[in-house]
Structures are given as C-alpha cells and as structure tokens.
Amino acid sequence: MSLKTITIPCLSDNYAFISHETTSGQTALIDIPEASPILKKLDELNWKIDYVLITHHHDDHISGLREILAAYPNAQVIGAKADVSRLPPLNIAVSEGDTITIGNEQGTIIDVSGHTIGHIAYYFEKSGIAFTADSLMALGCGRVFEGTMPQMWNSLQKLAQLPPKTILYSGHEYTQSNGEFALTIDPNNILLKERIADIKQLRQNGTPTIPSTLSTELETNPFLRAKKPEIMERLGMPNAQPAEIFAEIRKRKDTF
Ligand code: ZN
Ligand code: FE
C-alpha cells in the first residue's frame, strides 16, 4: 500500500483525511471541515498539501479551504464538475470515471449523488481505499437531501461493487448512533451486534471508528442490505424492489 492515510477529527463529529503517497512524497487532503487540526497534523508529520479533494459542497466539508490555501497556495483543488457553481474555485473539475494522480497513485471518480447532486467519491485502486464522505458511511449513509431515493441506492450500489477489502473513509463519527438504528432493522444479525460492541469500546477510548471496510459494511450496514430476505420480511415488504426497501429504511432513519 503506498498511500498512507491519517484520520483527523474536526469540528464536533467530522473527519478530514490526509493521504501521503510515500514514493513521491505528494500529499492529498480530503475535505476541509476546519483548518487548524489539519495544519497541526501536517506540521507534526512534516507533510505538505499538493492536492485538496472535495467530496461535496456542504459547509462542514469545505469551511477550512481558504486557510489551507493560504498555507499551501500551490495546492490544486479538485471537485465535481457537476457542482462547480456551488463549490469553491476548482483547479481540476472531475466527473464519473475521470482519474486523478497523486504521485504514483491513481484515483477514480465515482458519482455518488443523493445526499447532494454532485457528491463524488474518490477510489484509489492500488491502495484499496475509497473516500466516501456522506454517501456510504460506517453503518449508515448520508441523508438524501437533494437526489432521489433510487439515485442514492444506485450510488451505494456502485460502492458496493468495489472489492470487499476496500477501506472506506467516510465523513462523520456517526457510527454509534447508526448502530442503534441498524439494530432496529436487522436485530438478529450477530455480526452487527459484535460490531456494535467493538464500536462502543473504540468510542469509550475516544478512538475514531473510521475507516471501516466494505466487507464489514456489506455484512452489517442495513442500507446495503435492502435485498436480504430477513430485512424484507422484517419491514413487511416481501415483494418490493431493493430501491423501495432502501427508501423505507432511509425514511425510518430520518425520524429515528
Ligand atoms: Zn454533507
Ligand atoms: Fe457532512
């Protein structure tokens, strides 16, 4: 693995990530909830920002950008072409299937619209990592603010097709409350119960539950499990389409 990635807690429950390509020394920052914890970590590691990767336009993912660019004026800002009107000025505007280069690593853009239109994820195949922000999250997914339920389901399915060992870096520390909700949908899932116990331990020690792996999400995240017979039955929707079941789960979560 040549991308070394550090998780940085920001604001009350956000995460930024810095990802360092060890052979070239190039570094990418993924999302900028606030600048100060990021600048501090960069100082400690003696890394410099070459690229800033924006996942979506929400304030809690871009607020620190101005301050980061003041410190690293040559950093190239990358974000979704579909959302240029709402994003800060971009040096590189990308769409689904485009690739970006961080030193010797290539990242592929995946359109994961639903939470917002123009939300993108960044997938680095060689290192086996993906930055998913508020699309697929640990034990959850982002609230569907702008897109449609079928669109969000489709976005999650794209991520679900990645290799199961893919390491997922999502944008918030919501995992514990996501777990409480997940139990209401999938109460007999032993792996989910074990995961919730692990999460409790991590949070008691103040340790982030991010990243997780896709294989763990496939086994425990109710939003990826809409096709499972036990969940269809539990929801009383034995003949529904997966996107409809997903929509029902998302609706329940919104009022949980
Ligand atoms: Zn958001
Ligand atoms: Fe967010």
PDB file of C-alpha atoms and ligand atoms in Angstrom:
ATOM      1  CA  MET A   1       0.000   0.000   0.000  1.00  0.00           C
ATOM      2  CA  SER A   2       1.591   3.264  -0.992  1.00  0.00           C
ATOM      3  CA  LEU A   3      -0.977   5.780   0.254  1.00  0.00           C
ATOM      4  CA  LYS A   4      -0.541   6.351   3.978  1.00  0.00           C
ATOM      5  CA  THR A   5      -3.754   7.881   5.282  1.00  0.00           C
ATOM      6  CA  ILE A   6      -4.360   9.706   8.549  1.00  0.00           C
ATOM      7  CA  THR A   7      -7.811  10.401  10.019  1.00  0.00           C
ATOM      8  CA  ILE A   8      -8.169  13.868  11.585  1.00  0.00           C
ATOM      9  CA  PRO A   9     -11.144  14.671  13.822  1.00  0.00           C
ATOM     10  CA  CYS A  10     -12.565  18.151  13.076  1.00  0.00           C
ATOM     11  CA  LEU A  11     -15.459  20.223  14.428  1.00  0.00           C
ATOM     12  CA  SER A  12     -17.805  18.138  16.599  1.00  0.00           C
ATOM     13  CA  ASP A  13     -18.088  14.966  14.526  1.00  0.00           C
ATOM     14  CA  ASN A  14     -16.438  15.497  11.128  1.00  0.00           C
ATOM     15  CA  TYR A  15     -13.323  13.891   9.697  1.00  0.00           C
ATOM     16  CA  ALA A  16     -10.691  15.164   7.308  1.00  0.00           C
ATOM     17  CA  PHE A  17      -8.085  12.788   5.869  1.00  0.00           C
ATOM     18  CA  ILE A  18      -4.565  13.349   4.690  1.00  0.00           C
ATOM     19  CA  SER A  19      -3.204  10.767   2.331  1.00  0.00           C
ATOM     20  CA  HIS A  20       0.521  10.645   1.608  1.00  0.00           C
ATOM     21  CA  GLU A  21       1.949   8.888  -1.424  1.00  0.00           C
ATOM     22  CA  THR A  22       5.152   7.574   0.055  1.00  0.00           C
ATOM     23  CA  THR A  23       7.299   7.144  -3.074  1.00  0.00           C
ATOM     24  CA  SER A  24       6.738  10.688  -4.440  1.00  0.00           C
ATOM     25  CA  GLY A  25       6.083  12.456  -1.133  1.00  0.00           C
ATOM     26  CA  GLN A  26       2.908  14.008  -2.576  1.00  0.00           C
ATOM     27  CA  THR A  27       0.014  14.533  -0.202  1.00  0.00           C
ATOM     28  CA  ALA A  28      -3.718  14.936  -0.712  1.00  0.00           C
ATOM     29  CA  LEU A  29      -6.161  16.403   1.783  1.00  0.00           C
ATOM     30  CA  ILE A  30      -9.670  15.030   1.557  1.00  0.00           C
ATOM     31  CA  ASP A  31     -12.316  17.504   2.788  1.00  0.00           C
ATOM     32  CA  ILE A  32     -11.648  20.520   4.971  1.00  0.00           C
ATOM     33  CA  PRO A  33     -14.174  20.874   7.806  1.00  0.00           C
ATOM     34  CA  GLU A  34     -11.771  23.280   9.562  1.00  0.00           C
ATOM     35  CA  ALA A  35      -8.118  24.112   9.011  1.00  0.00           C
ATOM     36  CA  SER A  36      -6.440  24.165  12.424  1.00  0.00           C
ATOM     37  CA  PRO A  37      -6.356  20.437  13.320  1.00  0.00           C
ATOM     38  CA  ILE A  38      -5.228  19.673   9.765  1.00  0.00           C
ATOM     39  CA  LEU A  39      -2.420  22.241   9.812  1.00  0.00           C
ATOM     40  CA  LYS A  40      -1.283  20.936  13.165  1.00  0.00           C
ATOM     41  CA  LYS A  41      -1.143  17.333  11.934  1.00  0.00           C
ATOM     42  CA  LEU A  42       0.719  18.349   8.752  1.00  0.00           C
ATOM     43  CA  ASP A  43       3.277  20.118  10.901  1.00  0.00           C
ATOM     44  CA  GLU A  44       3.775  17.040  13.065  1.00  0.00           C
ATOM     45  CA  LEU A  45       4.224  14.775  10.047  1.00  0.00           C
ATOM     46  CA  ASN A  46       6.160  17.296   8.005  1.00  0.00           C
ATOM     47  CA  TRP A  47       3.858  16.746   5.012  1.00  0.00           C
ATOM     48  CA  LYS A  48       2.768  19.472   2.581  1.00  0.00           C
ATOM     49  CA  ILE A  49      -0.537  19.616   0.758  1.00  0.00           C
ATOM     50  CA  ASP A  50      -0.320  19.164  -3.018  1.00  0.00           C
ATOM     51  CA  TYR A  51      -3.980  18.391  -3.695  1.00  0.00           C
ATOM     52  CA  VAL A  52      -7.269  19.113  -1.974  1.00  0.00           C
ATOM     53  CA  LEU A  53     -10.035  16.651  -2.846  1.00  0.00           C
ATOM     54  CA  ILE A  54     -13.535  17.949  -2.179  1.00  0.00           C
ATOM     55  CA  THR A  55     -16.368  15.421  -1.886  1.00  0.00           C
ATOM     56  CA  HIS A  56     -19.382  17.765  -1.845  1.00  0.00           C
ATOM     57  CA  HIS A  57     -20.409  21.351  -1.312  1.00  0.00           C
ATOM     58  CA  HIS A  58     -21.676  21.286   2.293  1.00  0.00           C
ATOM     59  CA  ASP A  59     -20.018  23.785   4.622  1.00  0.00           C
ATOM     60  CA  ASP A  60     -18.786  21.170   7.066  1.00  0.00           C
ATOM     61  CA  HIS A  61     -16.678  19.696   4.223  1.00  0.00           C
ATOM     62  CA  ILE A  62     -15.177  22.897   2.776  1.00  0.00           C
ATOM     63  CA  SER A  63     -15.069  25.553   5.512  1.00  0.00           C
ATOM     64  CA  GLY A  64     -11.323  25.327   6.124  1.00  0.00           C
ATOM     65  CA  LEU A  65     -10.265  25.608   2.489  1.00  0.00           C
ATOM     66  CA  ARG A  66      -9.338  29.303   2.458  1.00  0.00           C
ATOM     67  CA  GLU A  67      -6.992  28.850   5.387  1.00  0.00           C
ATOM     68  CA  ILE A  68      -5.410  25.724   3.889  1.00  0.00           C
ATOM     69  CA  LEU A  69      -4.796  27.539   0.602  1.00  0.00           C
ATOM     70  CA  ALA A  70      -3.237  30.444   2.490  1.00  0.00           C
ATOM     71  CA  ALA A  71      -0.709  27.970   3.895  1.00  0.00           C
ATOM     72  CA  TYR A  72      -0.331  25.928   0.666  1.00  0.00           C
ATOM     73  CA  PRO A  73      -1.047  28.363  -2.184  1.00  0.00           C
ATOM     74  CA  ASN A  74       0.070  25.905  -4.865  1.00  0.00           C
ATOM     75  CA  ALA A  75      -2.299  23.134  -3.800  1.00  0.00           C
ATOM     76  CA  GLN A  76      -4.557  22.008  -6.637  1.00  0.00           C
ATOM     77  CA  VAL A  77      -8.218  21.914  -5.673  1.00  0.00           C
ATOM     78  CA  ILE A  78     -10.236  19.051  -7.170  1.00  0.00           C
ATOM     79  CA  GLY A  79     -14.013  18.706  -7.083  1.00  0.00           C
ATOM     80  CA  ALA A  80     -17.102  17.733  -9.048  1.00  0.00           C
ATOM     81  CA  LYS A  81     -17.696  19.382 -12.396  1.00  0.00           C
ATOM     82  CA  ALA A  82     -21.425  18.836 -11.803  1.00  0.00           C
ATOM     83  CA  ASP A  83     -21.291  21.159  -8.789  1.00  0.00           C
ATOM     84  CA  VAL A  84     -18.839  23.896  -9.853  1.00  0.00           C
ATOM     85  CA  SER A  85     -21.439  26.591  -9.233  1.00  0.00           C
ATOM     86  CA  ARG A  86     -21.602  25.763  -5.515  1.00  0.00           C
ATOM     87  CA  LEU A  87     -18.037  24.627  -4.847  1.00  0.00           C
ATOM     88  CA  PRO A  88     -15.071  26.902  -4.166  1.00  0.00           C
ATOM     89  CA  PRO A  89     -12.972  27.638  -7.286  1.00  0.00           C
ATOM     90  CA  LEU A  90     -11.512  24.390  -8.649  1.00  0.00           C
ATOM     91  CA  ASN A  91      -8.226  23.807 -10.449  1.00  0.00           C
ATOM     92  CA  ILE A  92      -9.427  20.430 -11.691  1.00  0.00           C
ATOM     93  CA  ALA A  93     -13.144  19.677 -12.251  1.00  0.00           C
ATOM     94  CA  VAL A  94     -13.918  15.964 -12.467  1.00  0.00           C
ATOM     95  CA  SER A  95     -16.779  13.667 -13.452  1.00  0.00           C
ATOM     96  CA  GLU A  96     -17.526   9.986 -13.010  1.00  0.00           C
ATOM     97  CA  GLY A  97     -14.805   7.786 -14.476  1.00  0.00           C
ATOM     98  CA  ASP A  98     -12.160  10.535 -14.568  1.00  0.00           C
ATOM     99  CA  THR A  99      -8.849   9.760 -12.922  1.00  0.00           C
ATOM    100  CA  ILE A 100      -6.625  11.943 -10.796  1.00  0.00           C
ATOM    101  CA  THR A 101      -2.994  11.366  -9.943  1.00  0.00           C
ATOM    102  CA  ILE A 102      -1.337  11.668  -6.530  1.00  0.00           C
ATOM    103  CA  GLY A 103       2.328  10.787  -7.048  1.00  0.00           C
ATOM    104  CA  ASN A 104       2.324   7.173  -8.203  1.00  0.00           C
ATOM    105  CA  GLU A 105      -1.306   6.548  -7.297  1.00  0.00           C
ATOM    106  CA  GLN A 106      -4.338   6.990  -9.468  1.00  0.00           C
ATOM    107  CA  GLY A 107      -7.757   7.784  -8.102  1.00  0.00           C
ATOM    108  CA  THR A 108     -11.014   7.183  -9.946  1.00  0.00           C
ATOM    109  CA  ILE A 109     -14.034   9.441  -9.531  1.00  0.00           C
ATOM    110  CA  ILE A 110     -17.332   7.781  -8.665  1.00  0.00           C
ATOM    111  CA  ASP A 111     -20.509   9.871  -8.817  1.00  0.00           C
ATOM    112  CA  VAL A 112     -22.403   9.108  -5.604  1.00  0.00           C
ATOM    113  CA  SER A 113     -25.145  11.726  -5.866  1.00  0.00           C
ATOM    114  CA  GLY A 114     -28.083  11.508  -3.487  1.00  0.00           C
ATOM    115  CA  HIS A 115     -27.003  13.312  -0.306  1.00  0.00           C
ATOM    116  CA  THR A 116     -26.267  16.172  -2.716  1.00  0.00           C
ATOM    117  CA  ILE A 117     -26.277  16.284  -6.507  1.00  0.00           C
ATOM    118  CA  GLY A 118     -22.617  16.294  -7.410  1.00  0.00           C
ATOM    119  CA  HIS A 119     -21.345  14.355  -4.398  1.00  0.00           C
ATOM    120  CA  ILE A 120     -18.337  12.334  -5.547  1.00  0.00           C
ATOM    121  CA  ALA A 121     -16.225   9.583  -4.010  1.00  0.00           C
ATOM    122  CA  TYR A 122     -12.532   9.015  -4.741  1.00  0.00           C
ATOM    123  CA  TYR A 123     -11.339   5.432  -5.195  1.00  0.00           C
ATOM    124  CA  PHE A 124      -7.626   4.557  -5.161  1.00  0.00           C
ATOM    125  CA  GLU A 125      -7.412   1.057  -6.547  1.00  0.00           C
ATOM    126  CA  LYS A 126      -3.744   0.317  -5.862  1.00  0.00           C
ATOM    127  CA  SER A 127      -4.049   1.172  -2.172  1.00  0.00           C
ATOM    128  CA  GLY A 128      -7.565  -0.240  -1.980  1.00  0.00           C
ATOM    129  CA  ILE A 129      -9.096   2.807  -0.316  1.00  0.00           C
ATOM    130  CA  ALA A 130     -12.116   4.995  -1.022  1.00  0.00           C
ATOM    131  CA  PHE A 131     -13.159   8.361   0.364  1.00  0.00           C
ATOM    132  CA  THR A 132     -16.945   8.294   0.526  1.00  0.00           C
ATOM    133  CA  ALA A 133     -17.785  11.225   2.855  1.00  0.00           C
ATOM    134  CA  ASP A 134     -21.575  11.438   3.246  1.00  0.00           C
ATOM    135  CA  SER A 135     -22.543   8.731   0.740  1.00  0.00           C
ATOM    136  CA  LEU A 136     -21.727   5.298   2.171  1.00  0.00           C
ATOM    137  CA  MET A 137     -20.863   5.801   5.844  1.00  0.00           C
ATOM    138  CA  ALA A 138     -19.844   3.416   8.619  1.00  0.00           C
ATOM    139  CA  LEU A 139     -23.069   1.524   9.437  1.00  0.00           C
ATOM    140  CA  GLY A 140     -25.073   4.172   7.609  1.00  0.00           C
ATOM    141  CA  CYS A 141     -25.394   6.508   4.680  1.00  0.00           C
ATOM    142  CA  GLY A 142     -25.931  10.224   4.237  1.00  0.00           C
ATOM    143  CA  ARG A 143     -29.377  11.706   4.421  1.00  0.00           C
ATOM    144  CA  VAL A 144     -30.914  12.114   0.961  1.00  0.00           C
ATOM    145  CA  PHE A 145     -31.216  15.900   0.741  1.00  0.00           C
ATOM    146  CA  GLU A 146     -31.081  16.631  -2.982  1.00  0.00           C
ATOM    147  CA  GLY A 147     -31.270  13.450  -5.005  1.00  0.00           C
ATOM    148  CA  THR A 148     -33.915  10.752  -5.133  1.00  0.00           C
ATOM    149  CA  MET A 149     -34.009   7.551  -3.120  1.00  0.00           C
ATOM    150  CA  PRO A 150     -33.354   5.377  -6.225  1.00  0.00           C
ATOM    151  CA  GLN A 151     -30.398   7.614  -7.086  1.00  0.00           C
ATOM    152  CA  MET A 152     -28.883   7.187  -3.613  1.00  0.00           C
ATOM    153  CA  TRP A 153     -29.473   3.442  -3.760  1.00  0.00           C
ATOM    154  CA  ASN A 154     -27.743   3.363  -7.139  1.00  0.00           C
ATOM    155  CA  SER A 155     -24.806   5.358  -5.741  1.00  0.00           C
ATOM    156  CA  LEU A 156     -24.429   2.949  -2.821  1.00  0.00           C
ATOM    157  CA  GLN A 157     -24.553   0.016  -5.239  1.00  0.00           C
ATOM    158  CA  LYS A 158     -21.605   1.434  -7.180  1.00  0.00           C
ATOM    159  CA  LEU A 159     -19.559   1.486  -3.984  1.00  0.00           C
ATOM    160  CA  ALA A 160     -20.803  -1.989  -3.036  1.00  0.00           C
ATOM    161  CA  GLN A 161     -19.252  -3.312  -6.276  1.00  0.00           C
ATOM    162  CA  LEU A 162     -15.731  -2.318  -5.221  1.00  0.00           C
ATOM    163  CA  PRO A 163     -13.504  -5.142  -3.921  1.00  0.00           C
ATOM    164  CA  PRO A 164     -14.802  -6.169  -0.462  1.00  0.00           C
ATOM    165  CA  LYS A 165     -11.423  -5.490   1.154  1.00  0.00           C
ATOM    166  CA  THR A 166     -11.670  -1.796   0.170  1.00  0.00           C
ATOM    167  CA  ILE A 167     -11.063   0.505   3.131  1.00  0.00           C
ATOM    168  CA  LEU A 168     -13.780   3.167   3.403  1.00  0.00           C
ATOM    169  CA  TYR A 169     -13.108   6.626   4.762  1.00  0.00           C
ATOM    170  CA  SER A 170     -16.437   8.328   5.443  1.00  0.00           C
ATOM    171  CA  GLY A 171     -17.021  11.848   6.689  1.00  0.00           C
ATOM    172  CA  HIS A 172     -18.535  11.706  10.181  1.00  0.00           C
ATOM    173  CA  GLU A 173     -18.370   9.928  13.518  1.00  0.00           C
ATOM    174  CA  TYR A 174     -21.999   8.771  13.474  1.00  0.00           C
ATOM    175  CA  THR A 175     -21.254   5.088  13.820  1.00  0.00           C
ATOM    176  CA  GLN A 176     -22.541   4.501  17.349  1.00  0.00           C
ATOM    177  CA  SER A 177     -25.965   6.044  16.716  1.00  0.00           C
ATOM    178  CA  ASN A 178     -26.061   4.400  13.286  1.00  0.00           C
ATOM    179  CA  GLY A 179     -25.572   1.107  15.100  1.00  0.00           C
ATOM    180  CA  GLU A 180     -28.531   1.716  17.406  1.00  0.00           C
ATOM    181  CA  PHE A 181     -30.709   2.317  14.369  1.00  0.00           C
ATOM    182  CA  ALA A 182     -29.260  -0.655  12.438  1.00  0.00           C
ATOM    183  CA  LEU A 183     -30.362  -2.982  15.252  1.00  0.00           C
ATOM    184  CA  THR A 184     -33.997  -1.957  14.716  1.00  0.00           C
ATOM    185  CA  ILE A 185     -33.776  -3.106  11.077  1.00  0.00           C
ATOM    186  CA  ASP A 186     -31.518  -6.142  11.434  1.00  0.00           C
ATOM    187  CA  PRO A 187     -31.934  -7.312  15.065  1.00  0.00           C
ATOM    188  CA  ASN A 188     -30.785 -10.888  14.562  1.00  0.00           C
ATOM    189  CA  ASN A 189     -27.524 -10.050  12.819  1.00  0.00           C
ATOM    190  CA  ILE A 190     -24.783 -11.450  15.042  1.00  0.00           C
ATOM    191  CA  LEU A 191     -22.008  -9.670  13.163  1.00  0.00           C
ATOM    192  CA  LEU A 192     -23.849  -6.382  13.646  1.00  0.00           C
ATOM    193  CA  LYS A 193     -24.088  -6.988  17.404  1.00  0.00           C
ATOM    194  CA  GLU A 194     -20.397  -7.818  17.570  1.00  0.00           C
ATOM    195  CA  ARG A 195     -19.553  -4.709  15.599  1.00  0.00           C
ATOM    196  CA  ILE A 196     -21.648  -2.533  17.894  1.00  0.00           C
ATOM    197  CA  ALA A 197     -19.751  -3.908  20.902  1.00  0.00           C
ATOM    198  CA  ASP A 198     -16.429  -3.116  19.176  1.00  0.00           C
ATOM    199  CA  ILE A 199     -17.620   0.406  18.348  1.00  0.00           C
ATOM    200  CA  LYS A 200     -18.625   1.020  21.947  1.00  0.00           C
ATOM    201  CA  GLN A 201     -15.141   0.050  23.074  1.00  0.00           C
ATOM    202  CA  LEU A 202     -13.492   2.306  20.470  1.00  0.00           C
ATOM    203  CA  ARG A 203     -15.637   5.289  21.419  1.00  0.00           C
ATOM    204  CA  GLN A 204     -15.024   4.794  25.125  1.00  0.00           C
ATOM    205  CA  ASN A 205     -11.338   5.178  24.307  1.00  0.00           C
ATOM    206  CA  GLY A 206     -12.025   8.180  22.070  1.00  0.00           C
ATOM    207  CA  THR A 207     -10.821   6.264  19.001  1.00  0.00           C
ATOM    208  CA  PRO A 208     -12.402   7.006  15.594  1.00  0.00           C
ATOM    209  CA  THR A 209     -14.499   4.180  14.136  1.00  0.00           C
ATOM    210  CA  ILE A 210     -13.429   5.387  10.680  1.00  0.00           C
ATOM    211  CA  PRO A 211     -12.178   3.825   8.439  1.00  0.00           C
ATOM    212  CA  SER A 212     -14.173   0.646   8.043  1.00  0.00           C
ATOM    213  CA  THR A 213     -14.049  -1.943   5.279  1.00  0.00           C
ATOM    214  CA  LEU A 214     -16.576  -2.634   2.576  1.00  0.00           C
ATOM    215  CA  SER A 215     -16.810  -6.300   3.596  1.00  0.00           C
ATOM    216  CA  THR A 216     -17.859  -5.251   7.114  1.00  0.00           C
ATOM    217  CA  GLU A 217     -20.416  -2.812   5.702  1.00  0.00           C
ATOM    218  CA  LEU A 218     -21.852  -5.472   3.398  1.00  0.00           C
ATOM    219  CA  GLU A 219     -22.397  -7.711   6.428  1.00  0.00           C
ATOM    220  CA  THR A 220     -23.732  -5.108   8.872  1.00  0.00           C
ATOM    221  CA  ASN A 221     -24.855  -1.847   7.215  1.00  0.00           C
ATOM    222  CA  PRO A 222     -28.654  -2.003   6.804  1.00  0.00           C
ATOM    223  CA  PHE A 223     -28.563   0.433   3.864  1.00  0.00           C
ATOM    224  CA  LEU A 224     -26.550  -2.087   1.840  1.00  0.00           C
ATOM    225  CA  ARG A 225     -28.713  -4.993   2.945  1.00  0.00           C
ATOM    226  CA  ALA A 226     -32.055  -3.996   1.432  1.00  0.00           C
ATOM    227  CA  LYS A 227     -32.047  -7.155  -0.718  1.00  0.00           C
ATOM    228  CA  LYS A 228     -31.689  -9.542   2.241  1.00  0.00           C
ATOM    229  CA  PRO A 229     -34.810 -11.695   2.755  1.00  0.00           C
ATOM    230  CA  GLU A 230     -34.735 -11.277   6.548  1.00  0.00           C
ATOM    231  CA  ILE A 231     -34.823  -7.483   6.187  1.00  0.00           C
ATOM    232  CA  MET A 232     -37.537  -7.526   3.505  1.00  0.00           C
ATOM    233  CA  GLU A 233     -39.602  -9.678   5.815  1.00  0.00           C
ATOM    234  CA  ARG A 234     -38.947  -7.565   8.893  1.00  0.00           C
ATOM    235  CA  LEU A 235     -40.119  -4.460   7.015  1.00  0.00           C
ATOM    236  CA  GLY A 236     -43.190  -6.271   5.738  1.00  0.00           C
ATOM    237  CA  MET A 237     -42.101  -5.663   2.131  1.00  0.00           C
ATOM    238  CA  PRO A 238     -41.523  -9.178   0.763  1.00  0.00           C
ATOM    239  CA  ASN A 239     -42.167  -8.217  -2.875  1.00  0.00           C
ATOM    240  CA  ALA A 240     -40.680  -4.721  -3.008  1.00  0.00           C
ATOM    241  CA  GLN A 241     -37.771  -3.613  -5.176  1.00  0.00           C
ATOM    242  CA  PRO A 242     -34.431  -3.025  -3.405  1.00  0.00           C
ATOM    243  CA  ALA A 243     -34.596   0.737  -4.023  1.00  0.00           C
ATOM    244  CA  GLU A 244     -38.027   0.863  -2.359  1.00  0.00           C
ATOM    245  CA  ILE A 245     -36.745  -1.047   0.647  1.00  0.00           C
ATOM    246  CA  PHE A 246     -33.739   1.240   0.826  1.00  0.00           C
ATOM    247  CA  ALA A 247     -36.121   4.234   0.747  1.00  0.00           C
ATOM    248  CA  GLU A 248     -38.143   2.781   3.616  1.00  0.00           C
ATOM    249  CA  ILE A 249     -35.009   2.222   5.715  1.00  0.00           C
ATOM    250  CA  ARG A 250     -33.741   5.743   4.972  1.00  0.00           C
ATOM    251  CA  LYS A 251     -37.166   7.213   5.870  1.00  0.00           C
ATOM    252  CA  ARG A 252     -37.170   5.371   9.195  1.00  0.00           C
ATOM    253  CA  LYS A 253     -33.668   6.583   9.956  1.00  0.00           C
ATOM    254  CA  ASP A 254     -34.692  10.200   9.309  1.00  0.00           C
ATOM    255  CA  THR A 255     -37.175  10.022  12.178  1.00  0.00           C
ATOM    256  CA  PHE A 256     -35.246   7.636  14.451  1.00  0.00           C
TER     257      PHE A 256
HETATM  258 ZN    ZN B   1     -22.969  16.706   3.624  1.00  0.00          ZN
HETATM  259 FE    FE B   2     -21.145  16.123   6.295  1.00  0.00          FE
END
